[in-house]
Coordinates of C-alpha atoms and ligand atoms in Angstrom, one line a residue:
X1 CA 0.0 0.0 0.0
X2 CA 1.3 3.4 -0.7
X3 CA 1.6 6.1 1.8
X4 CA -1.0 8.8 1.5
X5 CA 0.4 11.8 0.7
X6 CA -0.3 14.5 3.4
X7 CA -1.8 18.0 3.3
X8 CA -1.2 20.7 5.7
X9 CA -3.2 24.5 5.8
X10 CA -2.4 27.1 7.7
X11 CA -5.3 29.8 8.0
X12 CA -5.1 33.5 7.8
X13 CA -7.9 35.8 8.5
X14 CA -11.9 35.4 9.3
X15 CA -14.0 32.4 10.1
X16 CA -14.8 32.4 6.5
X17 CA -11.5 31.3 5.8
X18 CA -11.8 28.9 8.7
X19 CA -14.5 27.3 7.2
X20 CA -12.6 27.4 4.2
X21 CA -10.1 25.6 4.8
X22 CA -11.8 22.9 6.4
X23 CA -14.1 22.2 3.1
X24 CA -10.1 22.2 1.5
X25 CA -9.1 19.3 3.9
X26 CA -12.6 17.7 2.8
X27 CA -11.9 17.7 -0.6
X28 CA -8.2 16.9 0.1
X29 CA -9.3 13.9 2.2
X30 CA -11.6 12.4 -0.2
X31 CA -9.1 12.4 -2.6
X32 CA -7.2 10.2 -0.6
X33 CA -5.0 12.8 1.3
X34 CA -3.9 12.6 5.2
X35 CA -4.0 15.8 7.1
X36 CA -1.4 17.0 9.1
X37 CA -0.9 19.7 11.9
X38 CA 2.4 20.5 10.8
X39 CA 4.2 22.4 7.7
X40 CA 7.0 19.9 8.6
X41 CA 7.9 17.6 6.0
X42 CA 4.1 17.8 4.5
X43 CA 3.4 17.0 0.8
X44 CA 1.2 19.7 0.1
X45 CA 1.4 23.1 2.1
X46 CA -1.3 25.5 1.6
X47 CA -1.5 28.9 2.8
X48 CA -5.6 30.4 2.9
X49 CA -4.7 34.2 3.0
X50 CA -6.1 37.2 4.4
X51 CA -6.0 40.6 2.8
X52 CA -8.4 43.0 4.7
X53 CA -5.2 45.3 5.8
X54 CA -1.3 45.4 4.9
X55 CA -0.1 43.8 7.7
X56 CA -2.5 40.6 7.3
X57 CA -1.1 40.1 4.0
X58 CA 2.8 41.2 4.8
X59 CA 2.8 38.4 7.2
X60 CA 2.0 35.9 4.7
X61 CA 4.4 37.1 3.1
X62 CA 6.8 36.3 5.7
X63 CA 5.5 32.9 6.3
X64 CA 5.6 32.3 2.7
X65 CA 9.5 32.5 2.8
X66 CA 9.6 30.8 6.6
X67 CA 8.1 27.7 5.1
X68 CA 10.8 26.9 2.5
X69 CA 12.3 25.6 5.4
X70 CA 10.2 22.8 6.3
X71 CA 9.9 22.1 2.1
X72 CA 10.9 18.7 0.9
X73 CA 12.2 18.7 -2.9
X74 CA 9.0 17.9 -3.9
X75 CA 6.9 19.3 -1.8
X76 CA 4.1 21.3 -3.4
X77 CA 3.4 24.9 -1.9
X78 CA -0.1 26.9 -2.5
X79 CA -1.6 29.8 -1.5
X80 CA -5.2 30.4 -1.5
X81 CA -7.9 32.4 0.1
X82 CA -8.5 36.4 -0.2
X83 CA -4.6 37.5 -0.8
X84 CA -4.4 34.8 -3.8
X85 CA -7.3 36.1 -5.1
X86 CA -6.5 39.5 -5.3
X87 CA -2.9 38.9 -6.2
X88 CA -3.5 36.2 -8.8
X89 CA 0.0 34.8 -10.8
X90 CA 1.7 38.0 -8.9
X91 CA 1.9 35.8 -6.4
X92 CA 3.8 33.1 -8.4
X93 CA 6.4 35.9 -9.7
X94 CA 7.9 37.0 -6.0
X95 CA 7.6 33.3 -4.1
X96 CA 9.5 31.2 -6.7
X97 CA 8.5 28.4 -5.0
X98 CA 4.6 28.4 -5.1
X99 CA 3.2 26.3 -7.9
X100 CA -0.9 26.8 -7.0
X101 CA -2.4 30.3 -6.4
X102 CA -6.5 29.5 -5.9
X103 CA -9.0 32.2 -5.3
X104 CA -12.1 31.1 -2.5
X105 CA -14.4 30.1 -5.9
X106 CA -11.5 27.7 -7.4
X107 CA -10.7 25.1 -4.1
X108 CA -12.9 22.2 -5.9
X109 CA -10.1 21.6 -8.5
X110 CA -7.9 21.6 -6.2
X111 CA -7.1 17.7 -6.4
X112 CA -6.6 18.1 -10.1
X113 CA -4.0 21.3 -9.9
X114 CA -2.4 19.7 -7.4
X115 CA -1.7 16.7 -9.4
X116 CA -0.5 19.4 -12.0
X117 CA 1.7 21.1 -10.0
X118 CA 3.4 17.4 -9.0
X119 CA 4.2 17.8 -12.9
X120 CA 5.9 20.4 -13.0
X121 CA 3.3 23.1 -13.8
X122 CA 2.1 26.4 -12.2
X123 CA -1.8 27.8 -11.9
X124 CA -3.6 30.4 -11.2
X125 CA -7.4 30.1 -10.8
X126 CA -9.3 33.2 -9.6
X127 CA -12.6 33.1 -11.2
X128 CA -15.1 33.9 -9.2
X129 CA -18.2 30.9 -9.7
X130 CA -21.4 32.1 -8.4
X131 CA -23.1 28.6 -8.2
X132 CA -19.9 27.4 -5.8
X133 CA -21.3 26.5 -2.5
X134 CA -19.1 23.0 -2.1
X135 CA -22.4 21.5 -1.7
X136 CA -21.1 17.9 -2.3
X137 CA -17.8 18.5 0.4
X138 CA -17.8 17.5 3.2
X139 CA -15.9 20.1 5.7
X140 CA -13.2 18.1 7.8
X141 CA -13.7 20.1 11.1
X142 CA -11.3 20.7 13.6
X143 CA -13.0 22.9 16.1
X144 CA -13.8 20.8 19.5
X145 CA -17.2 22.3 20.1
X146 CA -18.6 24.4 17.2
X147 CA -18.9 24.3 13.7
X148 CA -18.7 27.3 11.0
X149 CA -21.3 27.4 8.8
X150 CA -21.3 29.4 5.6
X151 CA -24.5 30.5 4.7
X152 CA -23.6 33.1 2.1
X153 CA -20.6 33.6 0.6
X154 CA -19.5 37.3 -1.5
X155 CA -20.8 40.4 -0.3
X156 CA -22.9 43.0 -2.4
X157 CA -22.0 46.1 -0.3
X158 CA -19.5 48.1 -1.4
X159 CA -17.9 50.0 1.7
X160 CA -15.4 52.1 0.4
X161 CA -12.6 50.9 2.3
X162 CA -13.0 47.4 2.0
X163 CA -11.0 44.4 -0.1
X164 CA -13.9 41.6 0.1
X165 CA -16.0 42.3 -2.7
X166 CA -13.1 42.2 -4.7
X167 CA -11.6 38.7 -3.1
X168 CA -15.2 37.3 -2.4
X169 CA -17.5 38.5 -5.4
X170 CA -20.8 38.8 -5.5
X171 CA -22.9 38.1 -3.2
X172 CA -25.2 34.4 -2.9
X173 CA -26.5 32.4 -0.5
X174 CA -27.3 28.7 0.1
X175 CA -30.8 26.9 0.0
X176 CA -31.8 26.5 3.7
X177 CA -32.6 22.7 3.5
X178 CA -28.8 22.4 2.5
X179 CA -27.9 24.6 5.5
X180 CA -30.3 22.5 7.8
X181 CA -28.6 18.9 6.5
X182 CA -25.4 20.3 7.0
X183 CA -26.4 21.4 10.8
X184 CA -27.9 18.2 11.4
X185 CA -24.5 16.2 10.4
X186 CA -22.9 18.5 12.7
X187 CA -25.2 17.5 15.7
X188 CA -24.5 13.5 14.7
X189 CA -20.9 14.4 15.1
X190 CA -21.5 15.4 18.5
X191 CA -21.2 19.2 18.2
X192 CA -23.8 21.5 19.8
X193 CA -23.2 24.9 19.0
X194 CA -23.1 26.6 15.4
X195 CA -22.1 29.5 14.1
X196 CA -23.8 30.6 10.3
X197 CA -21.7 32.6 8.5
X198 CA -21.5 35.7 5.8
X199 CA -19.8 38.6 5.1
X200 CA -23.7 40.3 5.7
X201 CA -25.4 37.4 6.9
X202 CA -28.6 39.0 7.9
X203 CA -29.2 39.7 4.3
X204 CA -29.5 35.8 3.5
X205 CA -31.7 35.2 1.1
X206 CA -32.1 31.5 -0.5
X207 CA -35.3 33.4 -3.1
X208 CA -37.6 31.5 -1.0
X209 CA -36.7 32.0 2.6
X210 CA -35.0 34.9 4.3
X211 CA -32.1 35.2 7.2
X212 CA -35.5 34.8 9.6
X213 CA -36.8 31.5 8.3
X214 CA -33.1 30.0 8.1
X215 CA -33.0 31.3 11.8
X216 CA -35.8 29.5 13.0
X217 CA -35.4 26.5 11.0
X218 CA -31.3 26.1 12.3
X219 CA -32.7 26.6 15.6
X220 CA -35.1 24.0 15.8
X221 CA -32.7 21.5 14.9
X222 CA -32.7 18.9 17.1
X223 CA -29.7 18.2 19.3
X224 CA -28.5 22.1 18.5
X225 CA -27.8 24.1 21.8
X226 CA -26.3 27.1 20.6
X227 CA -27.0 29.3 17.5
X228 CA -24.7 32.3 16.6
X229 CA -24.2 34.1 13.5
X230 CA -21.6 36.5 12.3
X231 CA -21.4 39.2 11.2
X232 CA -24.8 41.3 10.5
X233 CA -24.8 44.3 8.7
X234 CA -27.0 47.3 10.6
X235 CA -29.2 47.6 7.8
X236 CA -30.6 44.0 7.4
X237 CA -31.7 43.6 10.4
X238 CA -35.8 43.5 9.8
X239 CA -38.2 43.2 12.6
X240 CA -38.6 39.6 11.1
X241 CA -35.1 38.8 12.0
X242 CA -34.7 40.8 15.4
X243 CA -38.0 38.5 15.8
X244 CA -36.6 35.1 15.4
X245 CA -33.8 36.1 17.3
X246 CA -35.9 37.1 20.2
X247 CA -37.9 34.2 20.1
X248 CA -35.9 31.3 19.0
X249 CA -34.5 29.8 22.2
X250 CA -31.5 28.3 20.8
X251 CA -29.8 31.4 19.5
X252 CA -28.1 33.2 21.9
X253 CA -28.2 36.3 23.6
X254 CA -24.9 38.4 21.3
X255 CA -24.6 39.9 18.4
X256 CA -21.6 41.7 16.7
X257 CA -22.8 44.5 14.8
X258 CA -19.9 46.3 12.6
X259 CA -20.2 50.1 13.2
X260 CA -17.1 51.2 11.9
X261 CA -17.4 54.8 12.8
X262 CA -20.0 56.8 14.9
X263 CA -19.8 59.9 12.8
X264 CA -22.8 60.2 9.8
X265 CA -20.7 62.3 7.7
X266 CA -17.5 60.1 8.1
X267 CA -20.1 56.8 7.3
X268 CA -21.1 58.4 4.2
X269 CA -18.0 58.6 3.1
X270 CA -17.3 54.4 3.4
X271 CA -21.0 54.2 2.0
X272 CA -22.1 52.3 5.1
X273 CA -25.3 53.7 4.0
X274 CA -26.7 53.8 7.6
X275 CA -26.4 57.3 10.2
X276 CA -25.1 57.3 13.9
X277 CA -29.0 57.5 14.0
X278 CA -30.2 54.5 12.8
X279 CA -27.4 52.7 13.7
X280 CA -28.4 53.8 17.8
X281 CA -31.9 52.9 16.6
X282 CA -31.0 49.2 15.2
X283 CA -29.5 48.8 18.3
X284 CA -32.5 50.0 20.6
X285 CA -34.5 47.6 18.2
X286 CA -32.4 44.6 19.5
X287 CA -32.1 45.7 23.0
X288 CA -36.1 46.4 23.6
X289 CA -36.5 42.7 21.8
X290 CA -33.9 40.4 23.7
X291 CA -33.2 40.5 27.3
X292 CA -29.6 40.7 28.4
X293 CA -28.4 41.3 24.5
X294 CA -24.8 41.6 24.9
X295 CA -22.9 44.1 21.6
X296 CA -19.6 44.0 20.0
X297 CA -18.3 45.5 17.2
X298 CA -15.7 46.2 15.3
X299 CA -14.3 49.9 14.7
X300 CA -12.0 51.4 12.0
X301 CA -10.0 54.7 13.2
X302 CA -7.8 57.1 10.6
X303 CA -10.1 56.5 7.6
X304 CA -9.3 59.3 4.9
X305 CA -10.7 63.0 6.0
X306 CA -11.2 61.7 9.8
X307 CA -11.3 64.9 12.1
X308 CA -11.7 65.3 15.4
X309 CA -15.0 66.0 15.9
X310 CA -15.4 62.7 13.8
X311 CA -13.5 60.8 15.7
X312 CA -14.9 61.9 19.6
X313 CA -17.9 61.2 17.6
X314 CA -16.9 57.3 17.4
X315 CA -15.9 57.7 21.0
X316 CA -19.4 59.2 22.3
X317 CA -20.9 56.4 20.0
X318 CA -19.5 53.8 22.1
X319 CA -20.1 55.3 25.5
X320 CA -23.8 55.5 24.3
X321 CA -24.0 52.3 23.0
X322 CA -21.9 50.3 26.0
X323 CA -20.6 47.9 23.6
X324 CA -19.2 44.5 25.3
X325 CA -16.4 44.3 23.5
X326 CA -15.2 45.5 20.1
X327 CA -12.2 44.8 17.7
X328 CA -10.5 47.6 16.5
X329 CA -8.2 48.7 13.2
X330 CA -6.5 51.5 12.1
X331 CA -7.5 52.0 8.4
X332 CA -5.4 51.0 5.6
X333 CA -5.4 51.4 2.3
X334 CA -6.3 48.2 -0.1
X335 CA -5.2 48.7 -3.7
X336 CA -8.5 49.0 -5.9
X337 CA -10.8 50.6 -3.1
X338 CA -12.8 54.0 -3.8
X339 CA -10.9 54.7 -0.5
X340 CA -7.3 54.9 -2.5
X341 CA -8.6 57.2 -4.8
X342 CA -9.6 60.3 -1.9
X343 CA -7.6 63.2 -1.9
X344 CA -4.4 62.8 -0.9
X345 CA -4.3 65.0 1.6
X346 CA -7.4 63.2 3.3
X347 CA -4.9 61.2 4.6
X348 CA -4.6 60.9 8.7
X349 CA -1.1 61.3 9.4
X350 CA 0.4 58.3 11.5
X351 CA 0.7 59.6 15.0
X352 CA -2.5 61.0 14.6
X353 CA -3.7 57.7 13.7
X354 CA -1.6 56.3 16.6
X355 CA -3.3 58.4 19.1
X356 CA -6.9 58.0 18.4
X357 CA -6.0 54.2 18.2
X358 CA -4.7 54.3 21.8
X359 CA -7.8 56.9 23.2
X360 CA -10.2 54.4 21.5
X361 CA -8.4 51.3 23.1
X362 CA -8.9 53.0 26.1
X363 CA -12.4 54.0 26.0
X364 CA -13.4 50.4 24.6
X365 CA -11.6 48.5 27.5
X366 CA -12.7 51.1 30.1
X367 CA -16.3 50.5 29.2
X368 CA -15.9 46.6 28.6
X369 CA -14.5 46.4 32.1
X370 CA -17.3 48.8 33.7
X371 CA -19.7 46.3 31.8
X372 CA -18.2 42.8 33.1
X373 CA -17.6 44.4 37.2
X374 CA -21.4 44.8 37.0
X375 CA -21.5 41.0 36.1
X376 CA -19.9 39.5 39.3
X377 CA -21.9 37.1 41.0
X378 CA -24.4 36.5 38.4
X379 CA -24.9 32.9 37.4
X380 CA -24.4 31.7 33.8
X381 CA -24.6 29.1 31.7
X382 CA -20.8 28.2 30.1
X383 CA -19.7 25.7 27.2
X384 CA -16.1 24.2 28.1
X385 CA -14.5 24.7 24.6
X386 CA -10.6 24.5 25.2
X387 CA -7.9 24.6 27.9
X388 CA -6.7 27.8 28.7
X389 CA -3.8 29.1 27.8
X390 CA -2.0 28.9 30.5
X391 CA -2.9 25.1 30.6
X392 CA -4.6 24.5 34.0
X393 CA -8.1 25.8 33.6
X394 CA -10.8 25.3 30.9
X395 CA -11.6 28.0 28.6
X396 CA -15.7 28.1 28.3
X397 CA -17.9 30.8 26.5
X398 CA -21.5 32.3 28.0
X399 CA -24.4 32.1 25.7
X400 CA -23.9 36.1 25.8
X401 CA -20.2 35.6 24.5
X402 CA -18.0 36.0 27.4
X403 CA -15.1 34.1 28.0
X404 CA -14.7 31.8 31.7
X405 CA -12.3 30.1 32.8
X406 CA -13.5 27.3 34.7
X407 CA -11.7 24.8 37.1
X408 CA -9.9 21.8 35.3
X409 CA -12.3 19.3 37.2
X410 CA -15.1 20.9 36.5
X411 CA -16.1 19.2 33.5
X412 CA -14.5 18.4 29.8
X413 CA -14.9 20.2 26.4
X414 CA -18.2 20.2 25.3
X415 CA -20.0 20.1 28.5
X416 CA -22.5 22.4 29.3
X417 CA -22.4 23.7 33.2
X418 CA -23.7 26.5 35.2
X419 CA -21.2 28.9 37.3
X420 CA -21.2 32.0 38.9
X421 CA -19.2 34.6 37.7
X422 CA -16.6 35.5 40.7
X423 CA -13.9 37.0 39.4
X424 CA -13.0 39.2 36.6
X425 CA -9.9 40.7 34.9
X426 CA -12.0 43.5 33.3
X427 CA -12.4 41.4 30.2
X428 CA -12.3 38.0 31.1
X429 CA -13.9 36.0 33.6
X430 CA -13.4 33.0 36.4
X431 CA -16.3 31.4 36.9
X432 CA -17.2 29.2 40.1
X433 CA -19.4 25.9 39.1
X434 CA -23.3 25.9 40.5
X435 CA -24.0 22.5 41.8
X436 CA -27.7 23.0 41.1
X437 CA -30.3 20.2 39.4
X438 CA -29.8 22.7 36.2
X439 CA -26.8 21.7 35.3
X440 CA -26.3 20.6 32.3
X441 CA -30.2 21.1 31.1
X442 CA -31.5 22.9 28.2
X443 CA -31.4 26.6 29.5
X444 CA -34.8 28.4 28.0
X445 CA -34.0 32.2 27.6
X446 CA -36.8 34.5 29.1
X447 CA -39.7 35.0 26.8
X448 CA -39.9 38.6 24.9
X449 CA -41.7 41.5 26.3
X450 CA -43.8 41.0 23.5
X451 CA -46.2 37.7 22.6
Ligands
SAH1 N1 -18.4 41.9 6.4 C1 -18.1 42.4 7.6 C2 -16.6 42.8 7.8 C3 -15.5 42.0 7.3 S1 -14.0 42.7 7.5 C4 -18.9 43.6 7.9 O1 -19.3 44.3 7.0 O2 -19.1 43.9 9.0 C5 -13.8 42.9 9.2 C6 -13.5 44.2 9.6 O3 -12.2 44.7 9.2 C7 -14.5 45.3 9.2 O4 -15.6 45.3 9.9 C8 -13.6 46.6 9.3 O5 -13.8 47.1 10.6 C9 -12.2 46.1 9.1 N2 -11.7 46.5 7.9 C10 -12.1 46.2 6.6 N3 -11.3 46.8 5.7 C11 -10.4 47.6 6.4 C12 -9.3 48.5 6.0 N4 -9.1 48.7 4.7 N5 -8.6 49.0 7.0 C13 -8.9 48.8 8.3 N6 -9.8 48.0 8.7 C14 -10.6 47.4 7.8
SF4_2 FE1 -16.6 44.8 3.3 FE2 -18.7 46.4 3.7 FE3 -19.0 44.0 2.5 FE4 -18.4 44.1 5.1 S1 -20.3 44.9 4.1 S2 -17.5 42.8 3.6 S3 -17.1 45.9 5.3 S4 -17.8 45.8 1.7
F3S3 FE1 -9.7 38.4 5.2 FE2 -11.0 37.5 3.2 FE3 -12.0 37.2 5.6 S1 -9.9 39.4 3.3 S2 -11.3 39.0 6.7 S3 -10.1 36.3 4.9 S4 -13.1 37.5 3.7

């Protein structure tokens, strides 16, 4: 018998790619690959790229050249994902030794290039194909306790700053039976907890069914404890969805809700096409609706033209709005965007840039901690999902998204428990187990104000 050859990725960037690259080892697999969890000595290497900013895409770069060193002769090097996409066979002319540059559309053929490349030969394959959903794959997950789910892959927006539409294309979404077959397999596998993805997920749309219907139906599946989704954009979110979401027990109590700036004049100018106004009011919309709705978000500071007033009006935007948690990114300039092509001297110099960064760090952690203090002593319910880092404690996540650590006997990954909350570093928490008879049991969330 001959040794199978064996496949290692290593993932850049969002869950998309996550998800990504475990339909990759799906295909690989069925084709008779092994995979590894080491670059070492592999067969095949493959890089999924990020490009949202510079600095995702310089360090693949770096990696790129790192990995030579665990290359046999005939080991076969790819990059794929977002970077390979927008890069195409430039990435073939300045790392000698990739053969395979595939876009996020292209990773069915993959087995076939690959065999290529064993020949000798180089490809590039970045058409975008808007019927690819990798229906047929099945993802090889890695994940102890969730599975990704794409529900939509592209994205139709255009924000003026951003690389995706370009790497991702257009905008589609799957048929919610095939979303509800694959969420079913994941429950056989023994996984609880799922998380649908899209670049706007709330604007899923199958022709038949919208993000409400495929909300309802994912929740209902039997066996599934845990429904998230990420990330929304502000302006899909109908009273049909905020609805479901309210009233479909299984999806929990978070959303992260991109903001990006909290200055109307500044949002016009990345086409967000939504104010500080309705943004505040999509947020009271959620808030009135679900009980204990925990907010994160994710914030861009130094976009071209930014002035103060713009910026403190970011910064009152998120004392208002008391977000959990958010993630935060100076802006940078992706080749192709409208954003490239503002006046030049729109551009926020870099200490400037430097010191809103650090005042909005500040602001975001001050508030997160002021948020979690008031959480002490409440009881939760936690999913154990890893061990921590420092290796003696579990890891576990709250249905409303925050992270405990919990005591190394109290349970194993994928077990449900209740704790109290008694201890906090401002963002994390410790957590104390609950020996009460609801441990472990379905938790019900409150019903909505309004029946
Ligand atoms: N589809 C998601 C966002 C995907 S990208 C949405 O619309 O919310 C994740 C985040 O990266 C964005 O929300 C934005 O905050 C940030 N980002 C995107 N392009 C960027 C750029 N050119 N510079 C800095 N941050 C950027
Ligand atoms: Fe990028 Fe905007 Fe699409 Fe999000 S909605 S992926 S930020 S263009
Ligand atoms: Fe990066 Fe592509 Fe995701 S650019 S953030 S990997 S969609």
């Amino acid at each position: 018998m001959t040794k199978k050859p064996t496949v290692y990725i290593e993932t850049y960037g969002c869950q998309m790619n996550v998800a990504d690259s475990e339909l990759m080892y799906g295909k690989l697999v069925a084709h008779g690959y092994e995979p590894v969890d080491a670059p070492d000595g592999a067969d095949v290497i493959l890089v999924n790229t990020c490009a949202i900013r510079e600095n995702a895409e310089t360090r693949v770069i770096g990696r790129l050249g790192e990995l030579r060193r665990y290359m046999k002769p005939d080991t076969i090097v790819g990059v794929t994902g977002c970077m390979a996409q927008r890069l195409g066979p430039r990435v073939l002319e300045q790392a000698r030794h990739v053969s395979l540059v595939v876009g996020p559309d292209g990773y069915r053929a993959l087995p076939a290039l690959l065999d290529g490349a064993r020949r000798g030969e180089k490809f590039t394959a970045t058409d975008f194909d808007l019927e690819e959903h990798y229906e047929d794959v099945v993802a090889r997950r890695f994940e102890g306790v969730k599975a990704w789910i794409p529900v939509q892959r592209g994205c139709d927006y255009r924000c003026t700053y951003c690389i995706v539409p370009f790497t991702r294309g257009p905008e589609r979404s799957r048929k919610l039976d095939d979303v509800v077959r694959e969420v079913q397999q994941v429950v056989e596998q023994g996984l609880s907890e799922v998380v649908l993805l899209g670049q706007t997920v709330n604007s899923y749309t199958d022709g038949t069914h919208d993000f409400a219907d495929l909300l309802r139906a994912v929740g209902a599946v039997d066996g599934i404890r845990r429904v998230r989704y990420t990330s929304p954009h502000p302006n899909d979110f109908s009273d049909r969805v905020i609805d479901a979401m309210a009233s479909v027990a299984t999806v929990c109590e978070h959303i992260h809700l991109p903001m990006q700036s909290g200055s109307t004049s500044m949002l016009k100018r990345m086409l967000r096409r939504y104010s500080r106004e309705e943004y505040l009011d999509c947020v009271a919309r959620m808030r009135a609706a679900i009980p204990g709705l925990s907010l994160t978000t994710d914030i861009i500071v130094g976009f071209p033209g930014e002035t103060d007033a713009e910026f403190e009006d970011t910064l009152s935007l998120c004392q208002e709005v008391r977000f959990d948690d958010a993630f935060m990114f100076k802006f940078s300039p992706r080749e192709g965007t409208p954003a490239t092509r503002m006046p030049a001297d729109w551009t926020i110099p870099d200490d400037v840039m430097a010191a809103r960064f650090d005042r909005l760090v500040k602001t975001v952690r001050g508030i997160s901690r002021e948020n979690n203090l008031k959480r002490l002593g409440d009881t939760v319910e936690v999913l154990i999902e890893k061990l921590a880092r420092d290796g003696e404690l579990w890891q576990a996540r709250s249905r409303d998204f925050k992270t405990v650590m919990v005591p190394a006997d109290a349970g194993k990954i994928g077990d449900y428990l209740r704790v109290q909350l008694t201890g906090t570093t401002g963002a994390t928490f410790t957590g104390t187990p609950v020996a009460d008879a609801a441990a472990g049991r379905r938790e019900r969330k409150p019903l909505p104000m309004a029946v």
